[in-house]
Short mmCIF file of C-alpha atoms and ligand atoms in Angstrom, two decimals:
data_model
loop_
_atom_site.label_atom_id
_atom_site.label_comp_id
_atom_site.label_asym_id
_atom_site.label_seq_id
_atom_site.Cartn_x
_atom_site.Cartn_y
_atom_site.Cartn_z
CA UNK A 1 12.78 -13.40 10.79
CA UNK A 2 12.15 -16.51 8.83
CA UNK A 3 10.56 -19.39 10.53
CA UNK A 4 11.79 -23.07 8.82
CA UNK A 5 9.83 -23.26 5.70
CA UNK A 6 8.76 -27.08 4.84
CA UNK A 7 8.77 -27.58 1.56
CA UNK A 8 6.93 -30.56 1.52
CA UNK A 9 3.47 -29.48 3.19
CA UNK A 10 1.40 -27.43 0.98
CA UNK A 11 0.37 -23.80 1.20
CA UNK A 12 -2.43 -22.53 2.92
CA UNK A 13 -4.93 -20.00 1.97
CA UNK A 14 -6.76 -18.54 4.30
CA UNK A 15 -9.97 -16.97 2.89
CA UNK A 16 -13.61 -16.05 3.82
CA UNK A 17 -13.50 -15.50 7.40
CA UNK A 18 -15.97 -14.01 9.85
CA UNK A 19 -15.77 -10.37 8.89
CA UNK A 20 -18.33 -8.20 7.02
CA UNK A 21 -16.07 -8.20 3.96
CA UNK A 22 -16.24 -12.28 3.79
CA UNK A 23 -17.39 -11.91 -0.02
CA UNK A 24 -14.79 -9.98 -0.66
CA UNK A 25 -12.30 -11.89 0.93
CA UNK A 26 -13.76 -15.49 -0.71
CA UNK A 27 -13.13 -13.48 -4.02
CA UNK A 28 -10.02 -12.65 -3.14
CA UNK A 29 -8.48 -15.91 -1.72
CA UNK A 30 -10.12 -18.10 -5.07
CA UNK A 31 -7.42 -15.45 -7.72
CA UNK A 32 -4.90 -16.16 -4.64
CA UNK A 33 -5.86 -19.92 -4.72
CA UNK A 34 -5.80 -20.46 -8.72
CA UNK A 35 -2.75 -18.34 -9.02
CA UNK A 36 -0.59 -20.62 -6.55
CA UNK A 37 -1.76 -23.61 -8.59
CA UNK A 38 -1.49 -22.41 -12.00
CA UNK A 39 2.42 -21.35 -10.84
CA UNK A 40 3.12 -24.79 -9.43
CA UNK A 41 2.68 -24.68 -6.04
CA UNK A 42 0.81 -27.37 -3.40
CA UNK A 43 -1.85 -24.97 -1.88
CA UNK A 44 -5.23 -25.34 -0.21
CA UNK A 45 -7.78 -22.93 0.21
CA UNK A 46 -9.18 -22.83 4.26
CA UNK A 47 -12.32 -20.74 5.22
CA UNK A 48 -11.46 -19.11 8.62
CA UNK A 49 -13.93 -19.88 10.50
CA UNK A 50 -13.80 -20.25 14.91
CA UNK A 51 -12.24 -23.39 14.22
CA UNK A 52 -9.56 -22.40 11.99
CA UNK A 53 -6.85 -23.11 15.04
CA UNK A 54 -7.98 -27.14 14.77
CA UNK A 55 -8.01 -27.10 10.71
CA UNK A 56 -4.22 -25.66 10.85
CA UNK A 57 -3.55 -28.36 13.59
CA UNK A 58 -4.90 -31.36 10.78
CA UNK A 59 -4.70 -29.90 7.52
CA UNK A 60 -0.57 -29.51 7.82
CA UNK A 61 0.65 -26.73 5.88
CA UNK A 62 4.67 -24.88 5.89
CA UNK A 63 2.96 -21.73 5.28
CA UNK A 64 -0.16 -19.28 5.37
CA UNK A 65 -1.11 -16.78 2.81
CA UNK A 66 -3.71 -14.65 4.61
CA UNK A 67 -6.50 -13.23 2.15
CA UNK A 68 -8.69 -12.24 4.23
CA UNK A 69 -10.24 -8.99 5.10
CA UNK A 70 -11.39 -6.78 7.89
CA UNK A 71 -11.70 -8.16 11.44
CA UNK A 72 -10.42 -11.67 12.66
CA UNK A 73 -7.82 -11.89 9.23
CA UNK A 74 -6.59 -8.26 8.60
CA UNK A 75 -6.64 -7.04 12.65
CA UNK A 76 -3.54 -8.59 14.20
CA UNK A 77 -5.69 -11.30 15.39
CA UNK A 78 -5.14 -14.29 13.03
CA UNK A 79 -1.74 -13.26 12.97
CA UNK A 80 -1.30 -13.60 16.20
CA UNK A 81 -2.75 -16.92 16.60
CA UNK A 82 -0.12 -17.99 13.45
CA UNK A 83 3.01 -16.79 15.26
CA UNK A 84 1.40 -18.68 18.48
CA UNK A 85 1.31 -21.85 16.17
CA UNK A 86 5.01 -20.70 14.75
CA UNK A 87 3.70 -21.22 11.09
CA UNK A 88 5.04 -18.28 8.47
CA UNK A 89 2.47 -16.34 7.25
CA UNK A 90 2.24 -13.28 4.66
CA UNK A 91 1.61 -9.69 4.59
CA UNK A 92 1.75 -7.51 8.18
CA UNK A 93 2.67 -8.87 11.69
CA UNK A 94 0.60 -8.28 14.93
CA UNK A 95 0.87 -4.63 15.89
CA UNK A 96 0.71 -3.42 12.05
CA UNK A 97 -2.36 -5.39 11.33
CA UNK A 98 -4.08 -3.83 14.32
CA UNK A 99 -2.54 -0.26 14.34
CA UNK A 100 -3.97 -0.40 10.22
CA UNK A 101 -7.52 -1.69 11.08
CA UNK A 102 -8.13 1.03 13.54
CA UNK A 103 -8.80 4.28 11.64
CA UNK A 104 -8.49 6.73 15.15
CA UNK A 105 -5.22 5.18 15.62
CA UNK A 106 -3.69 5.41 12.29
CA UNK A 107 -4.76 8.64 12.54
CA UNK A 108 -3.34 9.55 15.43
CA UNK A 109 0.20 8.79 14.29
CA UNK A 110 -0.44 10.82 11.07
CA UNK A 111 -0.64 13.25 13.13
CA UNK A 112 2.07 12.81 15.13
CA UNK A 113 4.58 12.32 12.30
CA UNK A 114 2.72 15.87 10.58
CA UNK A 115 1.17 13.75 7.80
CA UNK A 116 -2.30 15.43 6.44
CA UNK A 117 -5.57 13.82 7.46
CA UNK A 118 -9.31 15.08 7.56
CA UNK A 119 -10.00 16.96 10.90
CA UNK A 120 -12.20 14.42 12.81
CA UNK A 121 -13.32 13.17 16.21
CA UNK A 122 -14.02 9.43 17.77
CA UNK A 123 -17.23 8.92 19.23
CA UNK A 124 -17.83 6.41 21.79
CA UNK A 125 -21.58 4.28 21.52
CA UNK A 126 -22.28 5.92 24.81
CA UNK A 127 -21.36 9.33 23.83
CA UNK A 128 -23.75 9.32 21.16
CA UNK A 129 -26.37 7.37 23.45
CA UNK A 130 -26.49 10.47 25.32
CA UNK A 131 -25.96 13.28 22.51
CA UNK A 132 -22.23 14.05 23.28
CA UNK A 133 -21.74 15.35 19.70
CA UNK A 134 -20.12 18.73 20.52
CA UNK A 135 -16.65 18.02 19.65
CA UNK A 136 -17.71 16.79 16.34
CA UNK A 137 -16.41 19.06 13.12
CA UNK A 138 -18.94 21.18 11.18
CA UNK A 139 -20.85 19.39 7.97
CA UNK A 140 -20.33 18.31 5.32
CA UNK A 141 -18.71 14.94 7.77
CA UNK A 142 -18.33 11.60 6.49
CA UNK A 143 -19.10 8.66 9.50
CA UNK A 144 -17.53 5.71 9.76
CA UNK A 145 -17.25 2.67 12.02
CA UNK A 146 -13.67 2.40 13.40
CA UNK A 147 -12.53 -0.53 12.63
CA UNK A 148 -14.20 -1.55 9.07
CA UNK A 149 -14.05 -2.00 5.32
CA UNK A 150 -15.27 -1.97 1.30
CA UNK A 151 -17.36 1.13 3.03
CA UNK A 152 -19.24 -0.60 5.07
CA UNK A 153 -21.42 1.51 7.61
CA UNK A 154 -20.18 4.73 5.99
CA UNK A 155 -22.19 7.55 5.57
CA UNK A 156 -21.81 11.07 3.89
CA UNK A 157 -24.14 13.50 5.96
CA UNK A 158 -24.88 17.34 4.66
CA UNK A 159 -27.42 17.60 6.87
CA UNK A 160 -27.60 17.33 10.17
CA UNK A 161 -31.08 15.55 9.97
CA UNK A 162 -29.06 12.90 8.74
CA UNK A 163 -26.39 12.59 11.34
CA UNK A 164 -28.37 9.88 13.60
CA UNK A 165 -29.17 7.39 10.66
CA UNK A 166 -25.33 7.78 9.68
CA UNK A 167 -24.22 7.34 13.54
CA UNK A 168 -26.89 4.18 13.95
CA UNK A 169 -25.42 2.81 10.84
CA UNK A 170 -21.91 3.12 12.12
CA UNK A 171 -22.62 1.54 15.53
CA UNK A 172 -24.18 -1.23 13.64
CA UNK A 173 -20.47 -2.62 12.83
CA UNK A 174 -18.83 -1.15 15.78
CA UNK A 175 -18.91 0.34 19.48
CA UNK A 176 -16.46 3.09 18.07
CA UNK A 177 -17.66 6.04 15.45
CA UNK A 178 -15.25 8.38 13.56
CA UNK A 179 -16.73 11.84 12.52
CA UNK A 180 -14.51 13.17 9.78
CA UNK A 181 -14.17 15.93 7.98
CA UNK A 182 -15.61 15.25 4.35
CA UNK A 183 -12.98 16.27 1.84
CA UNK A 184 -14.80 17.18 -1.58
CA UNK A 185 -12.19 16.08 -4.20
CA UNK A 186 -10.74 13.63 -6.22
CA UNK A 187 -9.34 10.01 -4.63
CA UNK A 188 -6.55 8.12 -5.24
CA UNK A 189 -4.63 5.69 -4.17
CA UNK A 190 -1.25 4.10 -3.44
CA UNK A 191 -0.40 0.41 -3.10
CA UNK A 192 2.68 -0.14 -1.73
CA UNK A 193 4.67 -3.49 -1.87
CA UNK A 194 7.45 -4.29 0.24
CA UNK A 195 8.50 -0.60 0.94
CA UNK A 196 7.89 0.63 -2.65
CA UNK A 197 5.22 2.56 -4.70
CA UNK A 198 3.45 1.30 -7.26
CA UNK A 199 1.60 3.96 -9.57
CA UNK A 200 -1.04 6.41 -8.01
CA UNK A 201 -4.65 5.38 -9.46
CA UNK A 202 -7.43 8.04 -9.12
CA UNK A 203 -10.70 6.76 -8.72
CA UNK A 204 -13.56 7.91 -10.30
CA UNK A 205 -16.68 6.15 -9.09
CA UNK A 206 -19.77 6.85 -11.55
CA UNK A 207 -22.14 7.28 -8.74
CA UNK A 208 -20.16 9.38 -7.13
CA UNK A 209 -19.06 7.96 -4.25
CA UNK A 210 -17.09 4.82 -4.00
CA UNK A 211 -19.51 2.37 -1.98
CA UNK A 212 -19.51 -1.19 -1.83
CA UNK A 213 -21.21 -1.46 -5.33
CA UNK A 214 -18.67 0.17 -6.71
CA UNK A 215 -15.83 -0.90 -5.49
CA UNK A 216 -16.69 -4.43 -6.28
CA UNK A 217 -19.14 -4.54 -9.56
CA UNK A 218 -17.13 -4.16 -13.10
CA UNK A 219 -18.23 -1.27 -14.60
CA UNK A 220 -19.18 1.05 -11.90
CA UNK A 221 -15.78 3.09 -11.09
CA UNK A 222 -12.97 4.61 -13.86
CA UNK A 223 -9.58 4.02 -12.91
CA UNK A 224 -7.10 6.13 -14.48
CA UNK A 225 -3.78 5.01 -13.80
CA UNK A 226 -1.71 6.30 -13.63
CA UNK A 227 -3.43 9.24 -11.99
CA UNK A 228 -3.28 12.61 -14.28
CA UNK A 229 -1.67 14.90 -11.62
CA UNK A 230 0.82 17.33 -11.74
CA UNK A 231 4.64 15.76 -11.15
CA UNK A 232 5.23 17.27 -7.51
CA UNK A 233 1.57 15.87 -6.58
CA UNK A 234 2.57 12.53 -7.58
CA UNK A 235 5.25 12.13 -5.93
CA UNK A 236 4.50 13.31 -2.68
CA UNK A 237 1.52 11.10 -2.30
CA UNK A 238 3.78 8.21 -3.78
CA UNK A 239 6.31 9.82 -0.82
CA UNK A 240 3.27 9.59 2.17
CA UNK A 241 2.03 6.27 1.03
CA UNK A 242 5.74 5.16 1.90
CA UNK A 243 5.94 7.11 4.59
CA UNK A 244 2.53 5.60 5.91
CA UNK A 245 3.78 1.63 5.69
CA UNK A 246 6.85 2.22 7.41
CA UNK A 247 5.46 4.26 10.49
CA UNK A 248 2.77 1.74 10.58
CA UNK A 249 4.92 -0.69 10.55
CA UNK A 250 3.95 -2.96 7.50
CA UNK A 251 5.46 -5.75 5.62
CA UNK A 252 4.36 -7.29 2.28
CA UNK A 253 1.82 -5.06 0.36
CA UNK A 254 -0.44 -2.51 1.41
CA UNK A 255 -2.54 0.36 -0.45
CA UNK A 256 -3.05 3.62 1.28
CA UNK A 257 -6.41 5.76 0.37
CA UNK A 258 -6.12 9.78 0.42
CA UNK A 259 -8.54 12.65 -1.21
CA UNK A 260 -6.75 15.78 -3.02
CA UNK A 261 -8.36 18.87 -2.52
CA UNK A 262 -7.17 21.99 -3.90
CA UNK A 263 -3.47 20.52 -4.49
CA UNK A 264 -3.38 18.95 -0.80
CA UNK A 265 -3.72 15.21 0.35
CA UNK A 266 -5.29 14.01 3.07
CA UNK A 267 -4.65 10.24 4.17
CA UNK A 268 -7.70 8.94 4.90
CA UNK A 269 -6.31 5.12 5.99
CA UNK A 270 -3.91 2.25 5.07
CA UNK A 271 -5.31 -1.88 3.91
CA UNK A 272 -2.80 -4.11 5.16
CA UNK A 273 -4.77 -6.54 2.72
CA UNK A 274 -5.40 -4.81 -0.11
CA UNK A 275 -8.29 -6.96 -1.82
CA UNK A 276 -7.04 -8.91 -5.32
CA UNK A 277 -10.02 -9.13 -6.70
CA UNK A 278 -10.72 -8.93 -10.84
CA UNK A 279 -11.88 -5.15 -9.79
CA UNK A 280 -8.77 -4.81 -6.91
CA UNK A 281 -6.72 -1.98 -7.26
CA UNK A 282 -3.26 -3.69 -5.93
CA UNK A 283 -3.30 -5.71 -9.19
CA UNK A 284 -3.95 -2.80 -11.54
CA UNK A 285 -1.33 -1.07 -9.28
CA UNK A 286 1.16 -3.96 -9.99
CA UNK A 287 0.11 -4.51 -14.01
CA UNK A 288 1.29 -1.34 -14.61
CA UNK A 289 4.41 -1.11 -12.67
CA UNK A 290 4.96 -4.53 -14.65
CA UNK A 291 4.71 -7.46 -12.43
CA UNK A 292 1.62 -9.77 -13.48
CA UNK A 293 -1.04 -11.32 -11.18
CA UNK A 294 1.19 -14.07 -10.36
CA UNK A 295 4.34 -12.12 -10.18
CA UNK A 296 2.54 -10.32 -7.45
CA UNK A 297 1.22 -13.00 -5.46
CA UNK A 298 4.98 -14.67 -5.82
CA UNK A 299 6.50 -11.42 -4.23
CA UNK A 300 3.85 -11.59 -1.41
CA UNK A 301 4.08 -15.29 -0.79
CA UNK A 302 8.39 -14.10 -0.48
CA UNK A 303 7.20 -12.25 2.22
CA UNK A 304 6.03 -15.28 4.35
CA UNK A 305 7.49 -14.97 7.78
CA UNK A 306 7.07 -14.65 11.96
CA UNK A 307 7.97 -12.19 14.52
CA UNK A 308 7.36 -8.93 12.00
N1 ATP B 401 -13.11 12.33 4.76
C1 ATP B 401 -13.62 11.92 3.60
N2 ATP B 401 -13.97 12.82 2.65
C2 ATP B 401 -14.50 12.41 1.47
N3 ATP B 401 -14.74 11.12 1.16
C3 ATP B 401 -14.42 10.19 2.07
C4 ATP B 401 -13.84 10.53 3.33
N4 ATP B 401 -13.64 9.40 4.02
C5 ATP B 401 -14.07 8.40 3.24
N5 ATP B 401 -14.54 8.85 2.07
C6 ATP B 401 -15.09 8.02 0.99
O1 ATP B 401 -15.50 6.77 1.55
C7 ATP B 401 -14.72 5.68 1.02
C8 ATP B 401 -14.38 4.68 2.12
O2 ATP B 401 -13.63 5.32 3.13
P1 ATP B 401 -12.36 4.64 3.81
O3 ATP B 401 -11.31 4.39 2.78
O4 ATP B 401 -11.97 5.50 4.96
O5 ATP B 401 -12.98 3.31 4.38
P2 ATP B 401 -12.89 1.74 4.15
O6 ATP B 401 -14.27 1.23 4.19
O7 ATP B 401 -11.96 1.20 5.17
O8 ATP B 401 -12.25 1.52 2.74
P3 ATP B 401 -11.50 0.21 2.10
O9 ATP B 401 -12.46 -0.44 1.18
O10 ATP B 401 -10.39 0.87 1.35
O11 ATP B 401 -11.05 -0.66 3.21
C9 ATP B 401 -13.49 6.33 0.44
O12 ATP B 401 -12.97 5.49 -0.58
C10 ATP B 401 -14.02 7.67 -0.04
O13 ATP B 401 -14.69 7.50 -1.28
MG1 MG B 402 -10.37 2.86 1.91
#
């Protein structure tokens, strides 16, 4: 549902935040920021910070366009203090937000709806306080913090001399582990905006594997878009990605990440802020499926709303 858009009060753009991925997200808002601008618009660029509830109350904007990322902007919780204050924002509502950011839950309805993802289990901070590993799957795993981003706290461990640096590491960004199965193959990746696929992109990180570095530094990851897979592959990973945003729930644009291994996908998790950064893949997503930088942000700012 639309809430009354004022076209008199400037735009908002939310960016920074508290979350680990605040450089990411400051990089992110600024493309948002300058693309508004160069496309006419009134827009203002605030950091969300604890008192972002008392800057929306002064700086009076119609509408939000949230670019932030990871916890407190991408979670369900900023979005639920903007339908509180009744002011339109972009991108998912409340439950989608939250039901993305958590990986154990996500996966939990791939499951349900018979959608592939690595075999895994969710470790509690005291279950691994006192050694309750058993349910674990064998190694190779890959650990992760829960609720995260850009790779943050993830580990790859092969041996399992490694396993209690990777869980301490994990438990440094969260009180919740996952233990997945590590899928040796190739990754790609699936934006989806407003309900459609863009092109698949396969990711080819030159180190190896696609860490913070290189996700973020120019140079440091291949993208071949689109991805060179066979037809039927294509399609049923542009088919899941789809499938994904709609039992999540999502509105706006979103990019789902699998692995192929031997033909097969597995969905490994969904961004219900997909980062826009000069290395993003949502923008190279968009470029090729022919809608510019600003054409993109236009079709997300479209998207501003309540009650999603
Ligand atoms: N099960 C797995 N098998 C192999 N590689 C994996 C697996 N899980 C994660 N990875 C690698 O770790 C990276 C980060 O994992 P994932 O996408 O789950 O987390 P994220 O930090 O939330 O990512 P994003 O930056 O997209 O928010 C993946 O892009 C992939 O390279
Ligand atoms: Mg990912």
């Amino acid at each position: 549902m639309w809430g009354a858009i004022d076209q008199e009060k400037p735009i908002a753009v939310l960016l920074g935040g508290l979350s680990a991925e605040r450089e990411v997200s400051l990089r992110t808002g600024e493309a948002v920021l300058n693309s508004l601008k160069r496309q006419g618009y009134a827009a203002f660029s605030i950091d969300a910070g604890r008192d972002l509830p008392s800057r929306l109350t002064w700086q009076q904007c119609s509408r939000v366009f949230i670019a932030l990322h990871g916890r407190y902007g991408e979670d369900g919780s900023v979005q639920g203090l903007l339908e509180t204050m009744q002011l339109p924002y972009t991108g998912s509502g409340v439950l989608a937000s939250s039901m993305a950011m958590d990986k154990v839950v996500t996966k939990k309805l791939l499951l349900y709806h018979r959608l592939p993802t690595p075999v895994f289990a969710e470790l509690s901070r005291a279950d691994i306080e006192q050694d309750r590993l058993s349910d674990c799957p064998p190694l190779p795993v890959v650990v992760k913090p829960v609720r995260e981003g850009s790779t943050i706290g993830i580990s790859l461990v092969h041996q399992k001399s490694q396993l209690p640096a990777a869980l301490a590491a994990a438990l440094g960004h969260d009180d919740r582990v996952l233990v997945e199965e590590f899928i040796a193959g190739r990754e790609v990746t699936v934006a989806v905006l407003d309900g459609e696929a863009l092109p698949v992109i396969e990711v080819v990180p030159k180190s190896g594997f696609y860490d913070y570095q290189a996700k973020y530094t120019a140079g440091c990851t291949e993208y071949l878009l689109p991805a060179p897979l066979e037809q039927p592959l294509y399609h049923a990973l542009q088919q899941a990605a789809v499938a994904v945003f709609h039992i999540l729930g999502c509105s706006g644009a979103a990019r789902v990440d699998f692995m192929v291994r031997d033909g097969q996908f597995y969905c490994l998790e969904a961004n219900t802020i997909p980062g826009m950064t000069e290395t993003s893949l949502l923008p190279k997503a968009a470029a090729a499926a022919g809608l510019s930088f600003d054409q993109l942000v236009e079709r997300i700012l479209a998207g501003c709303g309540l009650n999603k």
